[in-house]
Coordinates of C-alpha atoms and ligand atoms in Angstrom, one line a residue:
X5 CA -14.1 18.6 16.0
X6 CA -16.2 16.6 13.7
X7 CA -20.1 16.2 14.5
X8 CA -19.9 12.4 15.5
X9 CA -17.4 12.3 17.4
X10 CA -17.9 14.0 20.7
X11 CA -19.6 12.5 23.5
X12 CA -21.1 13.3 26.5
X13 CA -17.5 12.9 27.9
X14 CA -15.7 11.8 25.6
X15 CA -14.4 11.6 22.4
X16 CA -15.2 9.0 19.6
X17 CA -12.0 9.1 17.2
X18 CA -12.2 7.4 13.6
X19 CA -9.4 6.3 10.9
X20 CA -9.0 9.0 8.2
X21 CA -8.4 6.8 5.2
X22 CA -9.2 7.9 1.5
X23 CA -9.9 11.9 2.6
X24 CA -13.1 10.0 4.5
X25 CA -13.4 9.5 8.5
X26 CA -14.7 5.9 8.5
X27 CA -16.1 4.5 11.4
X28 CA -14.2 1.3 13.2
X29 CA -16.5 -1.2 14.7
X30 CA -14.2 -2.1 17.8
X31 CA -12.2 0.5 20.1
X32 CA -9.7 1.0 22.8
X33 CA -10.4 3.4 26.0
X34 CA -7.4 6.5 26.2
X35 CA -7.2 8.3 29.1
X36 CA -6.3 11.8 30.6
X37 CA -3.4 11.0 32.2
X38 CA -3.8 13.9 34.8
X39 CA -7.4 12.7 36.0
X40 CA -6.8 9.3 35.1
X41 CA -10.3 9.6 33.4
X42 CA -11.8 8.3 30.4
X43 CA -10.2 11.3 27.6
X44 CA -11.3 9.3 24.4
X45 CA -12.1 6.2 22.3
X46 CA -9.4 5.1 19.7
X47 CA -10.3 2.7 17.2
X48 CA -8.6 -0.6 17.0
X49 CA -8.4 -1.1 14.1
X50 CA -6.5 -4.4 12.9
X51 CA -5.3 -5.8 9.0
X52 CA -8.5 -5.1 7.7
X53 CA -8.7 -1.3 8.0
X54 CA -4.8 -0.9 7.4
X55 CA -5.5 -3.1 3.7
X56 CA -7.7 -0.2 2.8
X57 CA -5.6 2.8 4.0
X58 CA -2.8 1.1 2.2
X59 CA -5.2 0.7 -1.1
X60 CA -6.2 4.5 -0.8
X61 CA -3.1 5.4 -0.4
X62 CA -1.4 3.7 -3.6
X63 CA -4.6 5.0 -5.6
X64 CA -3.2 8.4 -4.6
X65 CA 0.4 8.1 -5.4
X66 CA 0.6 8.0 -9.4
X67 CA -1.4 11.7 -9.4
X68 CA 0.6 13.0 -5.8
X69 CA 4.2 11.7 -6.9
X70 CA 3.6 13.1 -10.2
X71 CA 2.9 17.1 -9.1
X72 CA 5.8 19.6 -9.0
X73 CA 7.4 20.5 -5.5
X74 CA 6.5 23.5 -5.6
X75 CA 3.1 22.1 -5.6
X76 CA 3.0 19.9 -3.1
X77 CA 5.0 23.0 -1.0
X78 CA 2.1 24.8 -1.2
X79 CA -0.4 22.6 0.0
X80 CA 2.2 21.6 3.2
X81 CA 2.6 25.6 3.9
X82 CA -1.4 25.9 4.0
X83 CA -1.8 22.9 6.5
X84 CA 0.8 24.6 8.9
X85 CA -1.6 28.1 8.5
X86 CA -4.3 25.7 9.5
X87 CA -2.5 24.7 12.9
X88 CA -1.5 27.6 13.2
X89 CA -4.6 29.0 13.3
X90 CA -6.1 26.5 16.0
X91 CA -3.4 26.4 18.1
X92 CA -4.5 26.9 21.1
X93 CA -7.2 24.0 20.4
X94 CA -4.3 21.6 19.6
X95 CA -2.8 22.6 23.2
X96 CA -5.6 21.7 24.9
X97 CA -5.7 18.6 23.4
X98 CA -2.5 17.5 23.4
X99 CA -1.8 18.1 27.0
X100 CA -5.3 16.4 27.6
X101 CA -4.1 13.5 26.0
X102 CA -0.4 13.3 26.6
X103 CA -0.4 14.8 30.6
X104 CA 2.0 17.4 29.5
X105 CA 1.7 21.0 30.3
X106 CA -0.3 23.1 28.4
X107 CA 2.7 25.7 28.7
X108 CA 4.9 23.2 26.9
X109 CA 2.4 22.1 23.9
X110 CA 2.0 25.9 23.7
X111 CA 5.5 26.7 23.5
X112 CA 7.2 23.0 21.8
X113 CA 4.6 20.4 20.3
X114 CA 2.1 22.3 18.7
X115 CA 4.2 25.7 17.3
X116 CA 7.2 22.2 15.8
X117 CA 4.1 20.7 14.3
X118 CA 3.3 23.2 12.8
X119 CA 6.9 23.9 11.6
X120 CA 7.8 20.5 10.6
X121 CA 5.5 21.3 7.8
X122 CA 7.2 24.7 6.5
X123 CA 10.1 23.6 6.8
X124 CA 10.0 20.6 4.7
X125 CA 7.6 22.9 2.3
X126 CA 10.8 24.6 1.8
X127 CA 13.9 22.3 2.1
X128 CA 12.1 20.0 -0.9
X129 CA 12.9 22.7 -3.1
X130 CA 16.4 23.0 -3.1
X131 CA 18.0 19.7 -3.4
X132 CA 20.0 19.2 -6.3
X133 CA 21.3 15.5 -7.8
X134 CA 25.0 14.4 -8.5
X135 CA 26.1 14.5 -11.9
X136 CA 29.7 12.6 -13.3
X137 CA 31.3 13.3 -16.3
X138 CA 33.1 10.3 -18.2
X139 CA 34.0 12.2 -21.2
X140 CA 37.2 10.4 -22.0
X141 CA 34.3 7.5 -22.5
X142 CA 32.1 9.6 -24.1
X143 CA 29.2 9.1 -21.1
X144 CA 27.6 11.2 -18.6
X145 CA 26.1 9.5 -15.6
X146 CA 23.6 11.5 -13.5
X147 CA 21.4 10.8 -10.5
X148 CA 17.8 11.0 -10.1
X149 CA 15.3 10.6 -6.7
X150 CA 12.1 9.2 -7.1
X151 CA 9.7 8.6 -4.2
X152 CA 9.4 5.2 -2.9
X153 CA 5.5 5.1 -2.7
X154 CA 3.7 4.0 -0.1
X155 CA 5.4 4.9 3.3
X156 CA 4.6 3.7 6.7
X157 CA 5.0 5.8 9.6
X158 CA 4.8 4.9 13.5
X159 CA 5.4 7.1 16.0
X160 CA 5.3 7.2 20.1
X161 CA 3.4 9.1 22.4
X162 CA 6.1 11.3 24.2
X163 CA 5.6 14.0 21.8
X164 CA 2.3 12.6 19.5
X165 CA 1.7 15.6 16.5
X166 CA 5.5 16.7 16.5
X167 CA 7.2 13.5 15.7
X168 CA 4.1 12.2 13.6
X169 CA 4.3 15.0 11.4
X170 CA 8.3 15.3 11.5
X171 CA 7.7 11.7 9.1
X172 CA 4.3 12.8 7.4
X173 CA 6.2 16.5 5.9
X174 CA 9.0 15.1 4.3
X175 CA 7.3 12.0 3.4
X176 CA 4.4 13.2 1.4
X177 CA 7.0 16.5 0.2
X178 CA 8.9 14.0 -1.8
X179 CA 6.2 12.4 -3.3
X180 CA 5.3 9.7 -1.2
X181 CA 1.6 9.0 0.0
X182 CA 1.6 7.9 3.6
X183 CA 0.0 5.2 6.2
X184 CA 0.4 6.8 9.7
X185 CA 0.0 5.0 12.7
X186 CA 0.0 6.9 16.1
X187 CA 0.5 5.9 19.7
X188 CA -2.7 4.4 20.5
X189 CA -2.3 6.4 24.0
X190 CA -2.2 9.9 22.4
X191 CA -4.6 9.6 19.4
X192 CA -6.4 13.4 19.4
X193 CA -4.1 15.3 17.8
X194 CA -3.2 13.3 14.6
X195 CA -7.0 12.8 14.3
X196 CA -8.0 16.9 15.0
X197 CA -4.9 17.2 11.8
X198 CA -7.3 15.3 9.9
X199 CA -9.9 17.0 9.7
X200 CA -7.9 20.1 8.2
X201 CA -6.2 17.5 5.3
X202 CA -9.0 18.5 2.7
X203 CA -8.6 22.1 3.6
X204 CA -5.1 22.4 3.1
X205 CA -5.3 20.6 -0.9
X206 CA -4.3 17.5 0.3
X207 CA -6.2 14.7 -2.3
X208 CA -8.1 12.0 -0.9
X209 CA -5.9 9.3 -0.1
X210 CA -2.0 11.1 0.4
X211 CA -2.5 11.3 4.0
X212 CA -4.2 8.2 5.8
X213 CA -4.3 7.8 9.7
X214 CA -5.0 4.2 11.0
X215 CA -5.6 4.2 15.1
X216 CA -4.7 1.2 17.0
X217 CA -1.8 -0.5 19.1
X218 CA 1.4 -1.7 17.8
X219 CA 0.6 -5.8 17.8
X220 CA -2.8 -5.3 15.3
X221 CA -2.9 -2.3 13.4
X222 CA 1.2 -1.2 13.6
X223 CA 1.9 -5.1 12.8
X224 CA -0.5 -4.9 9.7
X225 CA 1.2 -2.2 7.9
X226 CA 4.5 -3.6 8.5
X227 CA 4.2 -6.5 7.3
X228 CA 2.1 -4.9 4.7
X229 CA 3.7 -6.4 1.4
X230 CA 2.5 -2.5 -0.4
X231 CA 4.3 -0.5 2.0
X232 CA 7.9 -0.7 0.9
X233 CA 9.3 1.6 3.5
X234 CA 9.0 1.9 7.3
X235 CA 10.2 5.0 9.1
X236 CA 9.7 4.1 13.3
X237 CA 10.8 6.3 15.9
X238 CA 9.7 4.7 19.6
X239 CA 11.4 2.0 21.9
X240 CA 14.5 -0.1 20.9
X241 CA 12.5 -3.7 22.3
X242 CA 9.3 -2.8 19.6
X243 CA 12.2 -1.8 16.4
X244 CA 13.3 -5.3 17.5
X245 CA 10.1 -6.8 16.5
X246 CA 9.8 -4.4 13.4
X247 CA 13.0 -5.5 12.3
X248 CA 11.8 -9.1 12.2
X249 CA 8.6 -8.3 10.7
X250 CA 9.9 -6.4 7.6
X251 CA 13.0 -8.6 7.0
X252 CA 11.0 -10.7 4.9
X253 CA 10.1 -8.0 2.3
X254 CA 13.9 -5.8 2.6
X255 CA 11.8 -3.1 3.7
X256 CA 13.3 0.4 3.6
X257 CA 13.6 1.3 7.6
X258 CA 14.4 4.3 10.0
X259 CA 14.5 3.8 13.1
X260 CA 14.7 6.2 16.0
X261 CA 15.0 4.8 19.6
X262 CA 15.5 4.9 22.8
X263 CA 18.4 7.0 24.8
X264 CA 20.3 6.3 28.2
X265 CA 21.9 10.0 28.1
X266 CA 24.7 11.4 29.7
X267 CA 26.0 14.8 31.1
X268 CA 29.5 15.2 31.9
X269 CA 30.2 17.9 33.8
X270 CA 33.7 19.5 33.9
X271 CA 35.0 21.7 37.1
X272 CA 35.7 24.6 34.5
X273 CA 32.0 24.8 33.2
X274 CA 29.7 27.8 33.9
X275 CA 27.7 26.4 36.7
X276 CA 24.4 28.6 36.8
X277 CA 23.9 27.7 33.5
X278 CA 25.1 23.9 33.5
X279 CA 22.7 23.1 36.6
X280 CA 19.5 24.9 35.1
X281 CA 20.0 23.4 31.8
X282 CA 20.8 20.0 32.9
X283 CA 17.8 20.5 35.3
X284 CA 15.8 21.1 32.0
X285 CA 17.5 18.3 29.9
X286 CA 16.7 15.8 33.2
X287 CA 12.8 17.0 33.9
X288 CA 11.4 18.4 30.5
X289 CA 8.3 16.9 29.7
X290 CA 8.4 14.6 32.8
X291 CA 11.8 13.3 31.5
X292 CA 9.6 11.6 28.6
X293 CA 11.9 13.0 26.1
X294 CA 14.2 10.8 23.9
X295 CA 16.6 13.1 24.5
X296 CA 16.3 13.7 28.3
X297 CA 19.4 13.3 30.0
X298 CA 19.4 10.9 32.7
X299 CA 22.8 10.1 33.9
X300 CA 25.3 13.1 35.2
X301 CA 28.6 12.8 36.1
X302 CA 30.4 15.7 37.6
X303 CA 34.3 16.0 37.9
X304 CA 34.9 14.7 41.6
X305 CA 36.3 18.3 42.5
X306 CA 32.9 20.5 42.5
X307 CA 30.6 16.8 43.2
X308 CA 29.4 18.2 46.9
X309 CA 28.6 21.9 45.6
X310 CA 27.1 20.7 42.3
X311 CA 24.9 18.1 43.6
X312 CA 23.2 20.4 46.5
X313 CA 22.6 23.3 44.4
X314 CA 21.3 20.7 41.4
X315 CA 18.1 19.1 44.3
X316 CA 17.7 22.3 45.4
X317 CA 16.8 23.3 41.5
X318 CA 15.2 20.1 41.2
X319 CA 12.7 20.9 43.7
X320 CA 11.8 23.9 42.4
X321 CA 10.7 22.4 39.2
X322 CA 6.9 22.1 39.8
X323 CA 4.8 19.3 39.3
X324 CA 1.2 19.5 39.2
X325 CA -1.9 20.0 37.5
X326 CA -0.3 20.2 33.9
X327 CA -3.3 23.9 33.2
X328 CA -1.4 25.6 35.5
X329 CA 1.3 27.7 34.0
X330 CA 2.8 27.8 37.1
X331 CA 4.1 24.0 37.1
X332 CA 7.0 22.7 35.1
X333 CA 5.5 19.5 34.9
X334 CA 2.3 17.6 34.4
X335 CA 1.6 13.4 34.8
X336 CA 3.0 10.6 33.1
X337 CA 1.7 9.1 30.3
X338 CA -0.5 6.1 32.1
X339 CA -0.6 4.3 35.2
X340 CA 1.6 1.1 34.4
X341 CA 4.3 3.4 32.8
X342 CA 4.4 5.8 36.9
X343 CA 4.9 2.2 38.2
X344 CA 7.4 1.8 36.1
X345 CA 9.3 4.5 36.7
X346 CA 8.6 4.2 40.6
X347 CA 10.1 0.8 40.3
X348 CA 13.4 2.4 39.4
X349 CA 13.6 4.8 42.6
X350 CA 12.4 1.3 44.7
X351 CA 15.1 -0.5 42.8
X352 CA 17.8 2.2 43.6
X353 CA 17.1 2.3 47.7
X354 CA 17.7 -1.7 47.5
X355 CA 20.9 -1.1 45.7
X356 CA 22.0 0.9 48.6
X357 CA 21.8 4.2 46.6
X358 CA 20.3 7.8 48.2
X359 CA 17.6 9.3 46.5
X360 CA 18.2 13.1 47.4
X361 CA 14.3 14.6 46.5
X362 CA 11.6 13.8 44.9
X363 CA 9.6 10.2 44.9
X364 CA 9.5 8.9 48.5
X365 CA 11.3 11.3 49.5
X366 CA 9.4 15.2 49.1
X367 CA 5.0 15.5 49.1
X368 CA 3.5 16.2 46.4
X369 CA 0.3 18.2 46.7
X370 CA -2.1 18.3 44.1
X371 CA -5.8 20.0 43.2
X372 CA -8.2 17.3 44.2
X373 CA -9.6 16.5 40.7
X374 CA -6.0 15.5 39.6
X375 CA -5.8 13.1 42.6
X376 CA -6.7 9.9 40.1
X377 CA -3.6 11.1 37.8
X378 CA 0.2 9.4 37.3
X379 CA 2.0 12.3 38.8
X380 CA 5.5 11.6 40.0
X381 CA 8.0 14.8 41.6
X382 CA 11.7 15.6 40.1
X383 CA 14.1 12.6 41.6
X384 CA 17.7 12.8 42.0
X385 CA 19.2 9.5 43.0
X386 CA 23.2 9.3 43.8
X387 CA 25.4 5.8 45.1
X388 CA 24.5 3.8 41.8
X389 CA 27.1 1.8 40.0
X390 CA 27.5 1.7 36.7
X391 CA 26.4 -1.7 36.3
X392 CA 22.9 -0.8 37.8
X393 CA 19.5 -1.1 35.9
X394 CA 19.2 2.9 36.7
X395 CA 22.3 3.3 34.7
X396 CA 21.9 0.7 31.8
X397 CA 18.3 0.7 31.0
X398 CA 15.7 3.9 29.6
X399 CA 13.6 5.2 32.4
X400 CA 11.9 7.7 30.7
X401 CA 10.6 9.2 33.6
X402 CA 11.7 12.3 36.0
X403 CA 14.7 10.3 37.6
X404 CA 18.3 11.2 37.0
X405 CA 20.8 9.5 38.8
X406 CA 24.2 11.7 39.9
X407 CA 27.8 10.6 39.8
X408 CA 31.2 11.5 41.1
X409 CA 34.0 11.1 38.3
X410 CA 38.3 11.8 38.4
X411 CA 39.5 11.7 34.7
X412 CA 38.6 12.7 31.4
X413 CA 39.2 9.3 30.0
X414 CA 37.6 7.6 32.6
X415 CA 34.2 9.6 32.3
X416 CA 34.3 9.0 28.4
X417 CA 34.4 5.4 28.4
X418 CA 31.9 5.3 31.2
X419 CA 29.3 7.5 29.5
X420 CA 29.8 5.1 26.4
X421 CA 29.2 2.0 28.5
X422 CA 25.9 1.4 27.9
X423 CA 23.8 -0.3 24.8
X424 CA 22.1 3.3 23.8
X425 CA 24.0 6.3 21.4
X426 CA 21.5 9.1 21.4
X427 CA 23.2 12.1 22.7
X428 CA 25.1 13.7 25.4
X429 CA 25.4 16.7 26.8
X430 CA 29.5 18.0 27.6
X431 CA 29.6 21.4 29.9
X432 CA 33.3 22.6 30.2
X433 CA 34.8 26.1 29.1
X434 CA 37.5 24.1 27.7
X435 CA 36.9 24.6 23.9
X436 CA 39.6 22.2 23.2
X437 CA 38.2 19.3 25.9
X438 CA 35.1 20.1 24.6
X439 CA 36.1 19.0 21.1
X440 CA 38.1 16.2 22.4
X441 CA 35.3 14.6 24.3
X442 CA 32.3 15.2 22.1
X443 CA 34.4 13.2 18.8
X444 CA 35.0 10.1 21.4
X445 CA 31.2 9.7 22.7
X446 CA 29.2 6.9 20.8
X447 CA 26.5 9.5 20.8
X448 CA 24.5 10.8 17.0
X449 CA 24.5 14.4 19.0
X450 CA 26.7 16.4 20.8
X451 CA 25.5 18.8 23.2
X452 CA 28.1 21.2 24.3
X453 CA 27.0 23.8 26.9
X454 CA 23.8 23.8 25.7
X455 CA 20.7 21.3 25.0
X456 CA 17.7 20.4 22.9
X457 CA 19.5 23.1 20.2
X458 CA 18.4 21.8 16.8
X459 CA 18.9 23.0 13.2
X460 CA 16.3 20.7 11.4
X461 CA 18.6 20.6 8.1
X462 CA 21.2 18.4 10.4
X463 CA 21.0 14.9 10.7
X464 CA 19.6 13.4 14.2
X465 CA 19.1 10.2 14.7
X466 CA 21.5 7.3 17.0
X467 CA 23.8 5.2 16.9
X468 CA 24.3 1.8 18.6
X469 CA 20.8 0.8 20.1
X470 CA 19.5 4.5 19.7
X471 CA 18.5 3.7 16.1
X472 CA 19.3 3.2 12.0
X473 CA 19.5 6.2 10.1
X474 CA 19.0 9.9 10.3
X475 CA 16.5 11.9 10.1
X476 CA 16.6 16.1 9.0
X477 CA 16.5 18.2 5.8
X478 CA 18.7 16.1 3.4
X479 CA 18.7 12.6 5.6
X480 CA 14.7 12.4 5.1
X481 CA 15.1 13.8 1.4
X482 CA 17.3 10.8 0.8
X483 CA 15.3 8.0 3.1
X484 CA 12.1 8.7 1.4
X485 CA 13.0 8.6 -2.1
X486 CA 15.2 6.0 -3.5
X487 CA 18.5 7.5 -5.6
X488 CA 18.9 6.1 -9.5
X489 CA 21.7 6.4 -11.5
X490 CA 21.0 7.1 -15.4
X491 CA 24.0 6.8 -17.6
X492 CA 24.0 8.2 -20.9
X493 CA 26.4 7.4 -23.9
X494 CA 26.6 10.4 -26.2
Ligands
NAD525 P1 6.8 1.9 21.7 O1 7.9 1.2 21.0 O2 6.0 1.1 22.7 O3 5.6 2.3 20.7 C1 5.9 3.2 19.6 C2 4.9 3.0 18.5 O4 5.1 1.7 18.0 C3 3.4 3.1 19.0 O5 2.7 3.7 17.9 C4 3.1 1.6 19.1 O6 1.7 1.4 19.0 C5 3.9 1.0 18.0 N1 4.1 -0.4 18.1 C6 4.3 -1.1 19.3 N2 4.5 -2.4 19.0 C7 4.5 -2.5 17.6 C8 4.6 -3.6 16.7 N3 4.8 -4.9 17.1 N4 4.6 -3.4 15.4 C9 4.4 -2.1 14.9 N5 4.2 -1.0 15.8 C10 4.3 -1.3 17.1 O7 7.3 3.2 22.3 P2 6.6 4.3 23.2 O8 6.5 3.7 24.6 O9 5.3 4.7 22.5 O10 7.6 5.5 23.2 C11 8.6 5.6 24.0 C12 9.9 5.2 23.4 O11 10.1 6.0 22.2 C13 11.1 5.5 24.2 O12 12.0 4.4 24.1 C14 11.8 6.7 23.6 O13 13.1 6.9 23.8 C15 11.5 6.5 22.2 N6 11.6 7.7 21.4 C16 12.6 7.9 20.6 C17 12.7 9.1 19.9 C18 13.9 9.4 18.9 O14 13.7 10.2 18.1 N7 15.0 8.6 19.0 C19 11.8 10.1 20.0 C20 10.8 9.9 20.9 C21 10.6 8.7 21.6

């Protein structure tokens, strides 16, 4: 922790811009989501401090972009030693900052972070460029991939250091010098990586962290006319107003959204390990995962059994104070965003629908100094129609909602029936069905039997209004660098 920056009781964060933590004159408060106190002050910064990020960070490109992969591997590997080595400190903070449990920092944000590193460290030194012979013209044409320069990154709260530094690894591996903006709610962690930049080798000016909300300081670097390339991952309504904003310079763009996704659950499929995975892939992280499932429909034959035994598992997923290792879940990122979700399970009893456990519905007891915090229990509504706001629109919250369904074709074109294409889970020991099913959902993954399984060289990313692009091993490789052809007559 730098000298200036702690507080009586809280923390005083600064931008990290040209290897230098500079002060920021104005500042937004952050809180611990699980007290509901004061965690942190983030600065907010606005054009002005983004200008000079951007400056530091195009200074640094020519010498960065210019050293061998191999290189810049080296330096990536030692900054995921450093993480490494401070775990547990990054935990702390993280779930401090975020509401999760320190269990699932511990055993998911932190150890990725980390990992996101290596494993751009190492997939940057493998890719190889296409090459066409023309030798009835006498002309070889090869490709080449250059980085793009100065990239800007934004990234969400749900999981602050491991998507952040899923964009700043593969950005700054290929070459690029980077602007990164985090979620003004979940700040600590980006700004704790800073202080190990110079450590690792990193040169003043390849990494830069600006602090601040999306409308000042996330606006200024996208419409920043130095920062050819934007890669976004966080809500489909705010890629909306990126979109817009970057238009004007054909700005490179990833973008990585939000999910509405299903489960479909077949009679055939194992049900101990469907109903504790999909219990999992509903609750993980308070359901604040892109990825969380949050609609389930079960073949109509095993509905009753299914949905007992899946609230009985539901309320055995603990929610509490988010140090103790004995609870599965911790708070919710901020007061308005509880409401929100709250507003769902409101919105679902004047629909008519049952909510089975959970909000309204179960107590939940917590220690008294976690009284103040935005804790909500496991819900499992049932009785919504498809048409419903708690089947069209992103919770991201602990609320799944549970539904009865005959055939195979009907249950496909119902999961697809809705704006979002993240992913989807399928459980059935059908491998054939299984196939079938997972090629017709609008969905960029496929989950069968299984969930949250990733190999980091595949593409993720959505389709429809989950998102533009992929990101992974070779889909980052080839959105932060441009490709160039070089034909040569000989
Ligand atoms: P958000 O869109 O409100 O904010 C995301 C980031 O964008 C933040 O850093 C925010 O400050 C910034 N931002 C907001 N307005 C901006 C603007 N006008 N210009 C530039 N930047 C701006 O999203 P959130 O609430 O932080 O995160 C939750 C959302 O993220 C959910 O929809 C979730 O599904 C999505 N998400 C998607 C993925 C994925 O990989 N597909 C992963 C995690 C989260």
């Amino acid at each position: 922790m730098s000298k200036e920056a702690k507080h009586t009781n809280y923390l005083v964060l600064e931008n990290y811009i040209g290897g230098k933590f500079v002060p920021c004159g104005k500042h937004l408060d952050s809180f611990d989501p699980s007290t509901g106190e004061l965690y942190c002050k983030v600065p907010d910064s606005g054009p002005e401090e983004v200008d000079a990020a951007v400056k530091a960070a195009k200074d640094a490109f020519p010498d960065w972009s210019a050293k061998s992969p191999a290189e810049r591997s080296q330096v990536l590997n030692k900054l995921a030693d450093l993480i490494e080595a401070r775990l547990e400190e990054f935990v702390q903070a993280e779930s401090k900052d975020q509401g999760k449990t320190a269990t699932f920092a511990r055993n998911v944000d932190i150890p990725r972070s980390a990992y996101n590193f290596r494993f751009f460290a190492s997939s940057v030194l493998h890719h190889l460029t296409e090459c066409s012979q023309m030798d009835h013209m006498g002309c070889l044409n090869y490709t080449i991939r250059c980085p793009v320069g100065v990239a800007g990154l934004i990234s969400p709260w749900n999981l602050p250091l491991y998507l952040l530094t899923w964009k700043i690894a593969p950005a700054v591996a290929t070459g690029n010098t980077v602007v990164a903006k985090p979620s003004e709610m979940t700040s600590v962690t980006a700004w704790m990586m800073c202080q190990l930049l110079e450590e690792a080798g990193f040169p003043p000016g390849v990494v830069n962290i600006v602090f601040g909300t999306g409308p000042r300081a996330g606006d200024a670097l996208v419409s920043h006319p130095d920062v050819p390339l934007i890669s976004f991952t966080g809500s489909t309504a705010t890629a909306r107003v990126i979109t817009e904003r970057s238009a004007p310079f054909c700005k490179k763009l990833s973008l990585e959204l939000g999910g509405k996704n299903p489960a479909i659950i077949f009679a055939d499929a194992d049900m101990e390990q469907c109903i504790s995975t999909t219990i999992q892939s509903s609750f993980s992280n308070q359901g604040e995962i892109c990825l969380c499932t949050s609609r389930v429909f079960v073949e109509r034959s095993i509905y009753p059994v299914f949905l007992s035994r899946f609230v009985e598992a539901a309320r055995q997923w603990k929610t509490g104070a988010p140090s103790d290792p004995a609870n599965n879940n911790g708070a919710l990122i901020s007061k308005e965003h509880l409401e929100k979700v709250k507003g769902y399970v409101a919105l679902a009893l004047t629909e008519g629908a049952q909510v089975h456990c959970g909000e309204g519905v179960d107590k939940l007891t917590l220690p008294q100094r976690n009284e103040g915090g935005y804790f909500m229990l496991p819900t499992v509504i049932s009785g919504v129609t498809d048409s419903s706001a708690l089947m069209q629109e992103e919770i991201f919250g602990p609320v799944t909602c549970v539904t009865p369904f005959d055939k195979e074709e009907e249950v496909i074109s119902r999961a697809n029936g809705v704006r979002y294409g993240l992913s989807a889970t399928v459980w059935s020991r059908d491998v054939g069905r299984v196939h079938r099913v997972a090629r017709k959902l609008q969905a960029g993954l496929v989950w069968t039997n299984c969930w949250l399984v990733r190999d980091l060289n595949l593409p993720f990313g959505g389709m429809k209004s989950s998102g533009i692009g992929r990101e992974g091993g070779k889909d980052s490789y080839h959105f932060f660098t441009e490709v160039k052809v070089i034909a040569v007559k000989h």
